[in-house]
């Protein structure tokens, strides 16, 4: 029983080290200022993993939350935060800021073809 | 001195499938209940926890664990300190990784249990597969000192935030159980939210009856 457990853990660590050595993803940018995300609609390509870099220009923290994207992350004031999403199917994925849900909200629009990344 | 014949420190595998994520600046109260029924016994344990994120990717939680003994008395029987460490950013790699470390002192059987585990999660569109491996060492004056391993799996469908049905599997200590589960989250305001989980796990490796009902409620703020 113990041998099986150790093998599983060693295998898991090998997988982890392999994963740490890979991946460079396309980058997209969102800014949070005056409790508002900009652009409010970000276009990203379907079926690709992307890095969304969110810069919080406000002087208070915000929490990015999206059930559609299955992501939840604190955005510290004056800092950049990275959220990895995808590969996603085409569609509209809503998100909001937990501390200012009425103003801090936006959507990620996933398209089959990469075009303008904001509107 | 009365010694419980069955204790949760050395006998029940069904607990909770941990996700590999930590949210910064988060505090939480947690309550868990586990009720296990076999042909001969009916075990009950409750766990109260207070947790806090001490870093962007590390959270600590302290638990008081109470168990009902064979006389029917329900008393605090153990204390546990738990650390969860988010090893990778969610979605960055093919799998998300986290580590869990637990140290439990059981005063009713005078034992100590130390655990180290890995939590791995993978998204498949609206579903998520979560796997936990634990290596556990138990030592005490009334139990056999031994290493054990536990394996837990949850496959969840993110239907809506409040209703996320799942299937859970637990394996370890000659136990193999599987059953339906459900979890959900209700946002209140800001970081305040309530999460709940419930599962009904049936043991399959023995002939006799062995069902475990598990419930948990977390208030995050």
XYZ file of C-alpha atoms in Angstrom:
340
model
C 0.000 0.000 0.000
C 2.797 2.430 0.925
C 4.796 1.568 -2.217
C 1.773 2.332 -4.369
C 1.361 5.673 -2.599
C 5.008 6.649 -3.018
C 4.942 5.691 -6.687
C 1.863 7.845 -7.173
C 3.543 10.806 -5.472
C 6.796 10.400 -7.457
C 4.816 10.161 -10.679
C 2.865 13.265 -9.713
C 6.082 15.201 -8.996
C 7.519 14.145 -12.362
C 4.383 15.350 -14.106
C 4.603 18.635 -12.198
C 8.252 19.228 -13.165
C 7.433 18.468 -16.790
C 4.549 20.904 -16.728
C 6.684 23.660 -15.228
C 9.002 23.432 -18.229
C 6.389 24.159 -20.888
C 3.944 26.767 -22.184
C 4.059 30.275 -23.546
C 0.608 31.713 -24.148
C -0.810 34.691 -26.044
C -1.315 37.713 -23.786
C -4.314 40.002 -23.440
C -4.687 43.012 -21.175
C -7.387 44.441 -18.922
C -7.114 47.513 -16.716
C -9.097 48.184 -13.579
C -9.476 51.891 -12.864
C -12.115 53.664 -10.789
C -13.628 50.242 -10.115
C -14.281 49.674 -13.810
C -12.709 47.080 -16.070
C -11.432 48.235 -19.449
C -12.047 47.062 -22.102
C -15.440 45.866 -20.907
C -15.462 43.217 -23.622
C -12.248 41.379 -24.392
C -12.074 39.135 -27.450
C -9.864 36.071 -27.278
C -9.457 33.134 -29.670
C -11.333 29.887 -29.165
C -9.559 26.637 -28.341
C -6.386 28.362 -27.140
C -5.011 28.967 -23.696
C -4.313 32.671 -23.080
C -2.808 34.865 -20.366
C -4.972 37.785 -19.293
C -2.941 40.388 -17.455
C -5.083 42.626 -15.263
C -3.569 45.837 -13.925
C -5.308 47.262 -10.889
C -4.712 51.031 -10.990
C -6.980 51.655 -8.016
C -5.648 52.007 -4.507
C -7.780 49.219 -3.081
C -7.956 45.497 -3.797
C -10.587 43.938 -6.026
C -11.478 40.284 -6.471
C -11.961 39.014 -10.004
C -14.734 36.441 -9.982
C -16.227 34.406 -12.793
C -18.300 31.266 -12.475
C -18.337 31.034 -16.289
C -14.541 30.957 -16.405
C -14.182 29.131 -13.082
C -11.712 31.745 -11.852
C -11.412 33.729 -8.636
C -8.402 35.895 -7.897
C -7.539 38.896 -5.753
C -6.255 41.889 -7.737
C -3.907 43.785 -5.454
C -3.809 47.600 -5.758
C -1.129 48.967 -8.065
C -0.141 45.486 -9.251
C -0.518 43.242 -12.260
C -2.270 39.902 -11.847
C -2.285 37.074 -14.348
C -5.301 34.893 -15.052
C -4.966 31.917 -17.370
C -8.075 30.884 -19.261
C -8.854 28.414 -21.993
C -8.916 26.555 -24.202
C -12.534 27.764 -24.379
C -15.396 27.131 -26.748
C -16.859 30.166 -28.571
C -19.218 32.126 -26.362
C -19.544 34.943 -23.851
C -18.016 34.446 -20.420
C -19.033 37.014 -17.816
C -16.917 38.197 -14.886
C -17.193 40.815 -12.146
C -15.336 42.360 -9.235
C -16.695 41.088 -5.929
C -16.143 44.384 -4.114
C -17.807 46.580 -6.749
C -20.137 44.264 -8.679
C -22.243 47.137 -10.073
C -19.354 48.873 -11.858
C -16.556 46.338 -12.052
C -17.917 43.883 -14.577
C -17.026 42.684 -18.023
C -17.052 39.806 -20.418
C -14.599 37.665 -22.302
C -15.852 37.013 -25.817
C -14.400 33.875 -27.281
C -14.366 33.740 -31.080
C -13.250 31.137 -33.555
C -11.055 33.625 -35.421
C -8.636 35.994 -33.721
C -9.612 39.570 -34.529
C -9.623 42.836 -32.590
C -9.067 41.910 -28.998
C -11.337 44.600 -27.606
C -14.333 46.729 -28.344
C -10.050 3.925 31.072
C -12.649 3.728 28.329
C -11.128 3.502 24.882
C -13.268 4.051 21.813
C -13.123 0.991 19.654
C -13.621 2.940 16.483
C -12.063 6.309 16.083
C -11.981 8.587 13.104
C -8.223 8.976 13.422
C -7.812 5.367 12.421
C -10.710 4.067 10.469
C -12.690 6.451 8.303
C -11.460 7.515 4.937
C -14.357 9.643 3.736
C -13.577 13.278 4.451
C -13.261 16.021 1.857
C -11.720 16.266 -1.572
C -9.448 19.293 -1.509
C -9.151 21.682 -4.428
C -5.626 22.955 -5.112
C -6.573 26.629 -4.840
C -6.069 29.356 -2.256
C -7.721 32.777 -2.416
C -5.687 35.629 -0.944
C -7.062 37.699 1.950
C -9.664 35.057 2.764
C -10.885 34.073 6.199
C -13.348 31.293 6.863
C -15.314 29.381 9.441
C -15.981 25.768 8.578
C -18.197 23.059 9.971
C -18.066 19.444 8.862
C -20.176 16.479 9.867
C -19.534 12.853 9.113
C -21.996 10.154 10.013
C -21.023 6.609 9.195
C -23.293 3.638 9.647
C -22.425 -0.043 9.393
C -24.276 -3.193 10.479
C -22.869 -2.838 13.980
C -21.949 0.764 14.685
C -23.054 4.308 14.015
C -20.165 6.733 14.088
C -20.510 10.506 14.239
C -17.883 13.236 14.032
C -18.071 16.984 13.758
C -15.288 19.362 12.943
C -15.119 23.118 13.497
C -12.440 25.095 11.730
C -11.118 28.621 11.484
C -8.980 29.385 8.442
C -6.951 32.288 7.139
C -4.879 32.945 4.028
C -1.437 33.890 5.342
C -0.046 34.554 1.852
C -1.312 34.856 -1.685
C -0.955 31.101 -2.131
C -0.908 29.641 1.399
C -3.824 29.158 3.800
C -3.820 27.799 7.333
C -6.777 26.303 9.177
C -7.182 25.145 12.768
C -9.818 22.527 13.598
C -11.409 21.146 16.713
C -12.771 17.662 16.080
C -15.477 16.056 18.169
C -16.560 12.436 18.080
C -19.335 10.428 19.650
C -17.983 7.497 21.613
C -19.608 4.123 22.281
C -21.312 5.505 25.407
C -23.057 8.079 23.230
C -21.126 11.004 24.658
C -19.992 13.646 22.216
C -16.716 15.291 23.189
C -13.833 17.172 21.616
C -11.341 14.455 20.841
C -8.784 15.964 18.491
C -7.170 19.146 17.254
C -5.743 19.669 13.808
C -3.576 22.221 12.067
C -3.772 22.274 8.288
C -1.780 24.131 5.650
C -2.832 24.368 2.013
C -0.332 25.542 -0.558
C -1.357 26.479 -4.094
C 1.636 25.360 -6.153
C 0.578 26.534 -9.622
C -1.628 29.286 -10.961
C -5.083 28.057 -11.925
C -5.164 27.173 -15.622
C -1.468 27.843 -16.220
C -0.568 24.231 -16.961
C -2.467 21.191 -18.088
C -3.179 20.368 -14.420
C -3.490 22.635 -11.378
C -1.410 21.531 -8.390
C -1.606 22.093 -4.658
C -0.178 20.561 -1.494
C -1.851 19.884 1.833
C -0.130 19.280 5.164
C -2.005 18.255 8.299
C -0.973 17.591 11.874
C -3.606 16.103 14.170
C -3.413 15.417 17.890
C -6.075 13.020 19.092
C -6.457 13.286 22.851
C -9.021 10.494 23.210
C -6.618 7.806 21.989
C -3.396 9.697 22.712
C -2.162 9.680 19.132
C -0.577 11.963 16.574
C -1.243 11.860 12.860
C 0.830 13.690 10.257
C -0.278 13.887 6.623
C 1.171 15.233 3.414
C -0.923 15.296 0.306
C -1.126 16.467 -3.246
C -4.245 17.969 -4.819
C -4.554 17.998 -8.592
C -7.384 19.478 -10.649
C -8.169 19.491 -14.341
C -11.009 21.337 -16.074
C -12.982 19.811 -18.900
C -15.219 22.697 -20.002
C -18.096 22.702 -17.451
C -16.701 19.790 -15.467
C -13.685 19.457 -13.173
C -11.758 16.399 -12.041
C -10.038 16.704 -8.661
C -7.661 14.089 -7.253
C -6.027 13.942 -3.813
C -3.227 11.625 -2.680
C -2.298 11.536 0.992
C 0.582 9.873 2.785
C -0.283 9.577 6.474
C 1.731 8.537 9.500
C -0.047 7.643 12.721
C 1.559 7.019 16.078
C -0.019 6.512 19.469
C -0.146 4.464 22.618
C -3.461 2.802 21.714
C -3.155 2.437 17.955
C -0.634 0.748 15.708
C 2.049 3.097 14.459
C 1.831 2.910 10.691
C 2.034 4.632 7.355
C -1.149 4.783 5.309
C -2.118 6.184 1.953
C -5.435 7.631 0.914
C -6.777 8.440 -2.502
C -9.752 10.705 -3.152
C -11.412 11.687 -6.418
C -14.197 14.120 -7.247
C -15.723 14.661 -10.676
C -17.897 17.783 -10.597
C -20.292 19.412 -13.018
C -20.466 23.175 -12.601
C -24.154 23.538 -13.394
C -24.889 26.790 -11.565
C -22.995 28.258 -8.587
C -25.547 26.954 -6.081
C -25.831 23.464 -7.555
C -22.749 21.572 -8.649
C -23.364 17.810 -8.593
C -20.424 15.449 -8.318
C -19.323 11.872 -7.895
C -16.790 11.169 -5.169
C -14.519 8.184 -4.635
C -12.467 7.392 -1.536
C -9.853 4.679 -1.153
C -7.471 3.724 1.667
C -7.122 1.531 4.779
C -8.863 -1.394 3.030
C -11.736 0.917 2.209
C -13.150 1.670 -1.203
C -16.244 3.844 -1.368
C -18.062 5.813 -4.001
C -21.181 7.914 -4.114
C -22.996 11.044 -5.223
C -22.179 14.463 -3.854
C -23.205 18.043 -4.370
C -21.572 21.357 -3.672
C -22.610 24.930 -4.099
C -21.756 28.517 -3.320
C -23.940 31.501 -2.533
C -22.388 34.961 -2.713
C -23.524 37.452 -0.119
C -21.431 40.572 -0.659
C -17.759 41.286 -1.322
C -15.692 38.292 -0.221
C -18.524 37.039 1.969
C -19.982 33.814 0.673
C -21.318 30.497 1.909
C -20.119 27.218 0.427
C -21.707 23.875 1.130
C -20.929 20.289 0.295
C -22.765 17.034 0.883
C -21.957 13.487 -0.084
C -23.325 10.019 0.517
C -20.589 7.445 0.118
C -21.195 3.695 0.027
C -18.400 1.311 0.820
C -18.013 -1.349 -1.864
C -15.087 -3.484 -0.729
C -16.897 -5.324 2.096
C -20.159 -7.239 2.076
C -21.763 -5.525 5.045
C -23.474 -2.153 5.165
C -21.180 0.860 5.387
C -22.619 4.216 4.400
C -21.119 7.601 5.184
C -22.958 10.888 5.011
C -20.709 13.922 4.917
C -21.765 17.549 5.139
C -19.759 20.742 5.260
C -20.579 24.421 5.372
C -17.998 27.188 5.003
C -18.566 30.863 5.632
C -15.884 32.881 3.869
C -15.340 36.544 4.599
